[in-house]
Short mmCIF file of N, CA and C in Angstrom, two decimals:
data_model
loop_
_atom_site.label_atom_id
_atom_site.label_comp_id
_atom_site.label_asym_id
_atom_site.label_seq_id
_atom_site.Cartn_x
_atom_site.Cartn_y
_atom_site.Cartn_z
N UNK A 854 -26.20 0.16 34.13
CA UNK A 854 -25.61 -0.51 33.00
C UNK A 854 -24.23 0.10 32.70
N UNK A 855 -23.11 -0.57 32.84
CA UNK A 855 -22.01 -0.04 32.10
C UNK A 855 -21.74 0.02 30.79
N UNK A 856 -20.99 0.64 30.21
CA UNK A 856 -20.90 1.36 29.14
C UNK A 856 -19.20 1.53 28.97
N UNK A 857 -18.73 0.60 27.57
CA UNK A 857 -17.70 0.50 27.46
C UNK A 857 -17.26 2.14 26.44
N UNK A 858 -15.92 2.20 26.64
CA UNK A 858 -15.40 3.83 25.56
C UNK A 858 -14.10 3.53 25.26
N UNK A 859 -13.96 3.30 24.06
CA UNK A 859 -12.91 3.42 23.08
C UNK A 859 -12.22 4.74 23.41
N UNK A 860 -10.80 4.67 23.47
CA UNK A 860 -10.44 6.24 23.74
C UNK A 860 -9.36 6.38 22.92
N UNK A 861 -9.36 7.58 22.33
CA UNK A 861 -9.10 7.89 21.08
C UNK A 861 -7.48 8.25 21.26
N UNK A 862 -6.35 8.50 19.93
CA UNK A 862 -5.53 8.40 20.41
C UNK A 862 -5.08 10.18 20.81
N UNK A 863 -5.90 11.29 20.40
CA UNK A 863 -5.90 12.86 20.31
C UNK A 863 -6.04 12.48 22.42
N UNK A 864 -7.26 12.39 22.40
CA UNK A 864 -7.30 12.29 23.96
C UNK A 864 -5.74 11.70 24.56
N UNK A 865 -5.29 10.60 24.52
CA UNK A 865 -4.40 9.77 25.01
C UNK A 865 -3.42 10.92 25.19
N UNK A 866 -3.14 11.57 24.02
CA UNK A 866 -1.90 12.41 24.18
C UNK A 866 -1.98 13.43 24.47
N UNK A 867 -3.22 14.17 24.79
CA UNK A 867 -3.65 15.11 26.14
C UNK A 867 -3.15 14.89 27.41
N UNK A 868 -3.61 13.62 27.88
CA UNK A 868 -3.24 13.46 29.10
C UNK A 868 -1.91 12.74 29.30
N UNK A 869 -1.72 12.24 28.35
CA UNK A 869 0.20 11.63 28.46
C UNK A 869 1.28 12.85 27.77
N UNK A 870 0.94 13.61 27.27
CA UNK A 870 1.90 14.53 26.57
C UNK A 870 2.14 15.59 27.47
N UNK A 871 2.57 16.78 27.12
CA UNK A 871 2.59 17.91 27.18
C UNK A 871 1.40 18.88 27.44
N UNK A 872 0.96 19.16 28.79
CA UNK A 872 -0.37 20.07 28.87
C UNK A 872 -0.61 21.02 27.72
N UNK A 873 -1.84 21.07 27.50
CA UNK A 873 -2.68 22.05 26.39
C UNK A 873 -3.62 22.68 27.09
N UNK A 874 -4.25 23.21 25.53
CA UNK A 874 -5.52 23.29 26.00
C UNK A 874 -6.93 22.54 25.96
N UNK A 875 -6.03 21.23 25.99
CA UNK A 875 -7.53 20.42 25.94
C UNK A 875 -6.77 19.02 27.07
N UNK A 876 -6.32 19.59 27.67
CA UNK A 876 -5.62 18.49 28.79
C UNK A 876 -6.58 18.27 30.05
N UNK A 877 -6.67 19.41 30.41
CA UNK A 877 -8.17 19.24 31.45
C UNK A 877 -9.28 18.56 31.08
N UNK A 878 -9.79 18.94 30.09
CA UNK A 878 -10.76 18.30 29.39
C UNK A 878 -10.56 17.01 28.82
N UNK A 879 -9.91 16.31 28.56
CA UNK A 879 -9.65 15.16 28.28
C UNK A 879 -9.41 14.61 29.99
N UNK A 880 -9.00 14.71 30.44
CA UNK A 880 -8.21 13.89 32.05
C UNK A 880 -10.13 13.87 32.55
N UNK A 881 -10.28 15.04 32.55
CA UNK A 881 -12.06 14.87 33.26
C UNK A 881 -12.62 14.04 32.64
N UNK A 882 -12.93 13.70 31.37
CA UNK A 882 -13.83 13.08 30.56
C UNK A 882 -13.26 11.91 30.36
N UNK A 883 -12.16 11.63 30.99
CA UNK A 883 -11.60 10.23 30.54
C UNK A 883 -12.15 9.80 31.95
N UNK A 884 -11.64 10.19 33.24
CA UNK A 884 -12.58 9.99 34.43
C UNK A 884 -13.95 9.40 34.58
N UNK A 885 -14.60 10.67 33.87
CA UNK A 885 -16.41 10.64 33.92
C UNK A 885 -16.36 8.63 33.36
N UNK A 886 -15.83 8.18 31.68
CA UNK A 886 -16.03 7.81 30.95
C UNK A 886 -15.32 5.90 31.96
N UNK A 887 -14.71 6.47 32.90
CA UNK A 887 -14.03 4.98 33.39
C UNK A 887 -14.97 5.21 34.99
N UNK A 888 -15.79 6.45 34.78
CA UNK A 888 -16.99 5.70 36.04
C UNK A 888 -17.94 4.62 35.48
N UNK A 889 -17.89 4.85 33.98
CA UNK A 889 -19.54 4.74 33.63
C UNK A 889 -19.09 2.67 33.21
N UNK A 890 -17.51 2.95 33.07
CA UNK A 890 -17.21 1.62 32.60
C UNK A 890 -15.95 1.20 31.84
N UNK A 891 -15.92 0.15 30.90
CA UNK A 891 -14.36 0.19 30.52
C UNK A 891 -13.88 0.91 29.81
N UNK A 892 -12.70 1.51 30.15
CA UNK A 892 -12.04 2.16 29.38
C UNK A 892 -11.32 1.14 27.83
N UNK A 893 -11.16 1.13 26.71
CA UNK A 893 -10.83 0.18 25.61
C UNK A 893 -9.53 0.88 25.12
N UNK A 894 -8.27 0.15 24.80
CA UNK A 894 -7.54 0.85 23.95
C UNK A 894 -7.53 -0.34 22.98
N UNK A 895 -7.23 -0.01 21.68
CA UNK A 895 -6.65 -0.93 20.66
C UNK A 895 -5.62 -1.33 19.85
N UNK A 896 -5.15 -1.96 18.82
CA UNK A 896 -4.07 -2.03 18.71
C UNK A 896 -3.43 -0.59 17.31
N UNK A 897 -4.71 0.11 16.87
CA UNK A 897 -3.92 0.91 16.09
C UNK A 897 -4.27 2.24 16.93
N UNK A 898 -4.74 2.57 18.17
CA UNK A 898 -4.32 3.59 18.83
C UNK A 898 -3.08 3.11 19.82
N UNK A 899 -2.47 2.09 19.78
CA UNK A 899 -1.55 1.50 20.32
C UNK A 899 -0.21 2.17 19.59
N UNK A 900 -0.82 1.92 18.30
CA UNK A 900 0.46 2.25 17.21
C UNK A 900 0.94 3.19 16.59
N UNK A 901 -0.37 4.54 17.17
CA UNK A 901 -0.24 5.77 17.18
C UNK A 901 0.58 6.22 18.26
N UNK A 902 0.21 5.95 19.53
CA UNK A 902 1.45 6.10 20.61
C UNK A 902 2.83 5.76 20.97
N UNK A 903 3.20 5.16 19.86
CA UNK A 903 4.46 4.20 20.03
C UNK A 903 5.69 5.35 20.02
N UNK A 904 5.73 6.58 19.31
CA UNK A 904 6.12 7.49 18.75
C UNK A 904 6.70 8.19 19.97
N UNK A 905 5.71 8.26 21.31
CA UNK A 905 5.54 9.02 22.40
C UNK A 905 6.55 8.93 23.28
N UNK A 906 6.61 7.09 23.24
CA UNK A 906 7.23 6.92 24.30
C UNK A 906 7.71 5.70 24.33
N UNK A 907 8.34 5.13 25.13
CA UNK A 907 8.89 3.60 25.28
C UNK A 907 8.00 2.35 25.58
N UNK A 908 7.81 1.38 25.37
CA UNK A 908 7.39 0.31 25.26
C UNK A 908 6.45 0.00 26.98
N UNK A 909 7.53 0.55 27.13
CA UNK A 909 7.26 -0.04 28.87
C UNK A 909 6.53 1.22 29.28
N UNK A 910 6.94 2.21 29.47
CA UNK A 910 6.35 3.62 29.70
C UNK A 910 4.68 3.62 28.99
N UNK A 911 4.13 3.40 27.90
CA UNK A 911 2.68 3.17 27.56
C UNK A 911 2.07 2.07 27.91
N UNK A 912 3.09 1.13 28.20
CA UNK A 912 2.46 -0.67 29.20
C UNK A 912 1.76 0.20 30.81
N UNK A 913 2.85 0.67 31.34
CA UNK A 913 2.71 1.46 32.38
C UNK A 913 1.16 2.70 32.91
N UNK A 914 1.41 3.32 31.58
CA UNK A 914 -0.07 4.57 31.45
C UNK A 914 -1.23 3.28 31.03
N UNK A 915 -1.09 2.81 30.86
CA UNK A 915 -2.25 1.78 30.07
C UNK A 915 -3.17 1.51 31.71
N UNK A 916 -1.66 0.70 32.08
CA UNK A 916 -2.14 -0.21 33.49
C UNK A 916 -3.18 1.25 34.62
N UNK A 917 -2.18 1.76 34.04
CA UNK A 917 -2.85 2.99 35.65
C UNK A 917 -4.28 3.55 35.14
N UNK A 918 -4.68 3.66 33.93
CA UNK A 918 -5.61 3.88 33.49
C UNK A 918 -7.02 2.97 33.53
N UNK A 919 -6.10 1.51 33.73
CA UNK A 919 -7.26 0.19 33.82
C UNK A 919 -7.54 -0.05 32.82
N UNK A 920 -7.27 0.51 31.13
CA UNK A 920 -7.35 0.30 30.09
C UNK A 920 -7.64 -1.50 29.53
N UNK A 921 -8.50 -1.53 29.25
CA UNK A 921 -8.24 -3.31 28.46
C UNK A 921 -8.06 -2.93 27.19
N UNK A 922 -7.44 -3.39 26.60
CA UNK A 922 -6.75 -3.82 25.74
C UNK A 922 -7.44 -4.53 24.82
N UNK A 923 -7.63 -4.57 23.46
CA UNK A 923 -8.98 -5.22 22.40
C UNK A 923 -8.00 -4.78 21.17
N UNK A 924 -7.60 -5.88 20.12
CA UNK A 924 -7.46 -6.71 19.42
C UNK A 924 -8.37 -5.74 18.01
N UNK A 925 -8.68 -5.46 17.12
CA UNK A 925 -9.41 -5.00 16.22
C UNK A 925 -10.29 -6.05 15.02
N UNK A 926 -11.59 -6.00 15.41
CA UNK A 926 -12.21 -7.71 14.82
C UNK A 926 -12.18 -6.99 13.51
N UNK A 927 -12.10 -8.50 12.94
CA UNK A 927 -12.08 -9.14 11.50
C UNK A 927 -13.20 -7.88 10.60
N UNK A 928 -14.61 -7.89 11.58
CA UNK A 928 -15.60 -6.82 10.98
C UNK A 928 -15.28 -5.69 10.75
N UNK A 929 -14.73 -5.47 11.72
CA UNK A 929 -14.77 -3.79 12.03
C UNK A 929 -13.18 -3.52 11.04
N UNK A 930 -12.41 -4.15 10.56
CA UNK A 930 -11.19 -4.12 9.39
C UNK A 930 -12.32 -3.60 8.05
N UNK A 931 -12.97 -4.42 7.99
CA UNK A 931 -13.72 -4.23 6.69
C UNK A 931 -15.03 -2.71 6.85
N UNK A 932 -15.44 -3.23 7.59
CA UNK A 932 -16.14 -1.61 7.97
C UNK A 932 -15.03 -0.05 7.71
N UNK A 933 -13.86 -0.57 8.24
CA UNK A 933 -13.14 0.50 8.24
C UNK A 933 -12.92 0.89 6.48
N UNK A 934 -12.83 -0.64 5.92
CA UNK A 934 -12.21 -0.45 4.27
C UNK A 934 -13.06 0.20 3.35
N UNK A 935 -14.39 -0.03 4.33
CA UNK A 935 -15.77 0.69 3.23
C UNK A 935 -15.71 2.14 3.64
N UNK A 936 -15.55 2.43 4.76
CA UNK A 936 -16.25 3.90 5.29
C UNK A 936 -14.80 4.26 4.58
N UNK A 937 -13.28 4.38 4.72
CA UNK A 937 -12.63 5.11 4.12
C UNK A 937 -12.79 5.00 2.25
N UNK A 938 -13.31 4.00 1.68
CA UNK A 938 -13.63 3.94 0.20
C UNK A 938 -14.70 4.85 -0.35
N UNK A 939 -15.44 5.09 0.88
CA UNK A 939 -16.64 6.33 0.83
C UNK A 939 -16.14 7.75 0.93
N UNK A 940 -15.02 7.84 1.79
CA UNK A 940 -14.11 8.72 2.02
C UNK A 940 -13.19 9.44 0.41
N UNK A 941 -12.64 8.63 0.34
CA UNK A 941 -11.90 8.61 -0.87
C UNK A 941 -12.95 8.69 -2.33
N UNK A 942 -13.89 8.47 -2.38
CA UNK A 942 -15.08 8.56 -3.37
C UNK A 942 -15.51 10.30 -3.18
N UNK A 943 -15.40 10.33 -1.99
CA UNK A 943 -16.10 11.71 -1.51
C UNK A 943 -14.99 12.69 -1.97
N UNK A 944 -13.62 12.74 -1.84
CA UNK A 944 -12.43 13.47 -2.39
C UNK A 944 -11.62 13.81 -1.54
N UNK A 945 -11.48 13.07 -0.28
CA UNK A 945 -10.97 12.93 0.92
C UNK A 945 -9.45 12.78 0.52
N UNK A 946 -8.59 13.06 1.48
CA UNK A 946 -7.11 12.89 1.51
C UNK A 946 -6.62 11.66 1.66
N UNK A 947 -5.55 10.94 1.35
CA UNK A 947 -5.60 9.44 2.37
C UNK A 947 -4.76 9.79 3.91
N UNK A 948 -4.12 10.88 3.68
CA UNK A 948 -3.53 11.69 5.27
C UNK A 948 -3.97 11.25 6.04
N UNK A 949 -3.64 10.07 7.10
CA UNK A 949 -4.32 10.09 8.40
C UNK A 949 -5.27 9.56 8.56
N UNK A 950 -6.01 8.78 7.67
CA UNK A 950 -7.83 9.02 7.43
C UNK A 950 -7.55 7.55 8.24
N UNK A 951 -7.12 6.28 7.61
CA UNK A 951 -7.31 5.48 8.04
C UNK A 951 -6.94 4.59 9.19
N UNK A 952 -6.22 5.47 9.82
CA UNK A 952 -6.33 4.66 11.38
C UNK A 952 -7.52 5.26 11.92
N UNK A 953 -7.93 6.18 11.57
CA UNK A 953 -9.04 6.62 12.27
C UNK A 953 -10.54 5.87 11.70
N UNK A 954 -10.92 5.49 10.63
CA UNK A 954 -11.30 4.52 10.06
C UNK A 954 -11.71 3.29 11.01
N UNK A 955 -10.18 2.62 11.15
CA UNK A 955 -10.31 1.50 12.18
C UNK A 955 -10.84 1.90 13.04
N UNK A 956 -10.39 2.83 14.08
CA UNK A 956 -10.66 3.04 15.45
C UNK A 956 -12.50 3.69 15.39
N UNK A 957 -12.68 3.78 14.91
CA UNK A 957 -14.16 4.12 14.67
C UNK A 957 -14.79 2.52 14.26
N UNK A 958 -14.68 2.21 13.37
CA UNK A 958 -15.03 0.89 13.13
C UNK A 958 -15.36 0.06 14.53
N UNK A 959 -14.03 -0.01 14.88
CA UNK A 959 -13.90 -0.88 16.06
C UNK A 959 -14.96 -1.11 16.85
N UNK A 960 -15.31 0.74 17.60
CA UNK A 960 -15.96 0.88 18.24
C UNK A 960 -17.30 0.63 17.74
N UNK A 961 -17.72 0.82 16.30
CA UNK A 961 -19.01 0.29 16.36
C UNK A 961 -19.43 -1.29 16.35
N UNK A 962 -18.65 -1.77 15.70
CA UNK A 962 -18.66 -3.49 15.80
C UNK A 962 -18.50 -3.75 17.05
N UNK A 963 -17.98 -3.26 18.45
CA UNK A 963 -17.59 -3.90 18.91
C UNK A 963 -18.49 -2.79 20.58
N UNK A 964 -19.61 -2.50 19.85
CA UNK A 964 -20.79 -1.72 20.62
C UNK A 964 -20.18 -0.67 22.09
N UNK A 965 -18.84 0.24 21.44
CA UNK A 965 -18.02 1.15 22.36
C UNK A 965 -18.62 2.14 22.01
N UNK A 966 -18.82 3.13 22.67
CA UNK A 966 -18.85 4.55 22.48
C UNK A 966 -17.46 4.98 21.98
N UNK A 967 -17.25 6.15 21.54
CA UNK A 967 -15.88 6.78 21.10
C UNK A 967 -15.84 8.01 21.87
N UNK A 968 -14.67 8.18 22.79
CA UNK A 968 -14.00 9.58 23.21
C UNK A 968 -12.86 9.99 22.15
N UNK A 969 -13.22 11.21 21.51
CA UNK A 969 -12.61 11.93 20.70
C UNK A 969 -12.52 13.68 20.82
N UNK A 970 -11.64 14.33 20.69
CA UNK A 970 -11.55 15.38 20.07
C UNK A 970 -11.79 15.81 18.57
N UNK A 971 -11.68 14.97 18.00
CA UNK A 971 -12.15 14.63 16.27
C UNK A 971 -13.13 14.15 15.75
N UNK A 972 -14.39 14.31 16.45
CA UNK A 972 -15.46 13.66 16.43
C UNK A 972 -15.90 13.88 14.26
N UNK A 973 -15.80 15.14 13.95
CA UNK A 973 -16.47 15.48 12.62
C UNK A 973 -16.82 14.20 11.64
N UNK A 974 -15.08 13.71 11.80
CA UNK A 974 -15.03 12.72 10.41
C UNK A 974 -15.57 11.29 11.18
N UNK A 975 -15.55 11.29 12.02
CA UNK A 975 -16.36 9.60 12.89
C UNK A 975 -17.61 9.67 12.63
N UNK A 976 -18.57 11.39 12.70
CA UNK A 976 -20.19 11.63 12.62
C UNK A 976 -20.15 11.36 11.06
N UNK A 977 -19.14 11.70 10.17
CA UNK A 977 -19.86 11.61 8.67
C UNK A 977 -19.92 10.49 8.57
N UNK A 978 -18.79 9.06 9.10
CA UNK A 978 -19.07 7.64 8.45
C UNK A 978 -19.18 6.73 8.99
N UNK A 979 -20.20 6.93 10.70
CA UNK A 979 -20.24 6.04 11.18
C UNK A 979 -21.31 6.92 12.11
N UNK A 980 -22.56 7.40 11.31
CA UNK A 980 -23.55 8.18 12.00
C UNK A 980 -24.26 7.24 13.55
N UNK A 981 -24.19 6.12 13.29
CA UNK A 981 -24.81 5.42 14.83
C UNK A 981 -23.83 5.86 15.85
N UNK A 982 -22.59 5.83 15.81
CA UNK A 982 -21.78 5.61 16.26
C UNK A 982 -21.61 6.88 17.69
N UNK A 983 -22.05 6.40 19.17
CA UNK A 983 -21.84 7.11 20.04
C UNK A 983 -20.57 7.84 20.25
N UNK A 984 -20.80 9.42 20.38
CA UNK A 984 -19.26 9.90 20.37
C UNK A 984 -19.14 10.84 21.77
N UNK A 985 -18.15 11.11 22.37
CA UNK A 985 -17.94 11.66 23.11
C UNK A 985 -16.84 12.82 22.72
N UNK A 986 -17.06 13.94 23.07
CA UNK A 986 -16.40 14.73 22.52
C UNK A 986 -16.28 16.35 22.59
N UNK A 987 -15.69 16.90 22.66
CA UNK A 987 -15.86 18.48 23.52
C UNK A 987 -17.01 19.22 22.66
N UNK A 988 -17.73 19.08 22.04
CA UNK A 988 -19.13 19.32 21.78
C UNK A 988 -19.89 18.62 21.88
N UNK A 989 -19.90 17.88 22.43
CA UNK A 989 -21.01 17.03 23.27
C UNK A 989 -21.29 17.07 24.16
N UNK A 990 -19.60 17.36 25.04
CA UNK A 990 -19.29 17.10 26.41
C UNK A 990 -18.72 18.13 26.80
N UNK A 991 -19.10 19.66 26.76
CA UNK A 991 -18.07 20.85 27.44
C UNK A 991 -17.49 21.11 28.46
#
């Protein structure tokens, strides 16, 4: 059975940026994760990378990656609006919170696993939600 994975935008810029220490580990697990099946990018980890690099240059990493490309449904907008309203109830920052929101959303409406380095805040508001992630995956 294949098994689609949302890939997050922390990963993305592991392996497109500047080596770290989580560059190995991301390039392997992005591997493992495009044996098992599709790799997904979307349009607000799209819009996190824009920053990186040129238009054509992330068209380019996309293609070599085999990445498809997915649109963010109508559901998973509103999923995102509740889990960050739970967020913000809880005493959360609005810093950042909500693209990550979406991109979690996404993946559960849209039955992806998630590759992340940031797994914490995806486990508090989207507990079904399959994660991949350097404590999961060492």
């Amino acid at each position: 059975m294949k098994i689609s994975t949302l890939v997050d935008t922390n990963v993305l810029i592991d392996v497109w940026g500047p080596a770290g220490r989580q560059t190995k580990w991301s390039a392997s697990v992005i591997a493992a994760c495009r044996r098992d099946g599709a790799l997904i990018i979307n349009t607000i980890v799209w819009s996190e990378l824009a920053p990186l690099a040129t238009e054509a240059a992330l068209r380019k990493a996309v293609e070599t990656l085999k990445m498809d490309r997915e649109l963010l449904p109508w559901e998973a907008a509103f999923l995102a609006g509740i889990a960050h309203s739970q967020y913000r109830r809880a005493g959360g920052l609005r810093e950042r919170t909500l693209p990550d929101f979406f991109i979690g959303a996404h993946a559960v409406v849209a039955g992806h696993r998630l590759l992340t380095r940031d797994a914490v805040r995806y486990r508090s508001y989207f507990p079904d939600l399959d994660i991949i992630s350097p404590e999961t995956h060492p």
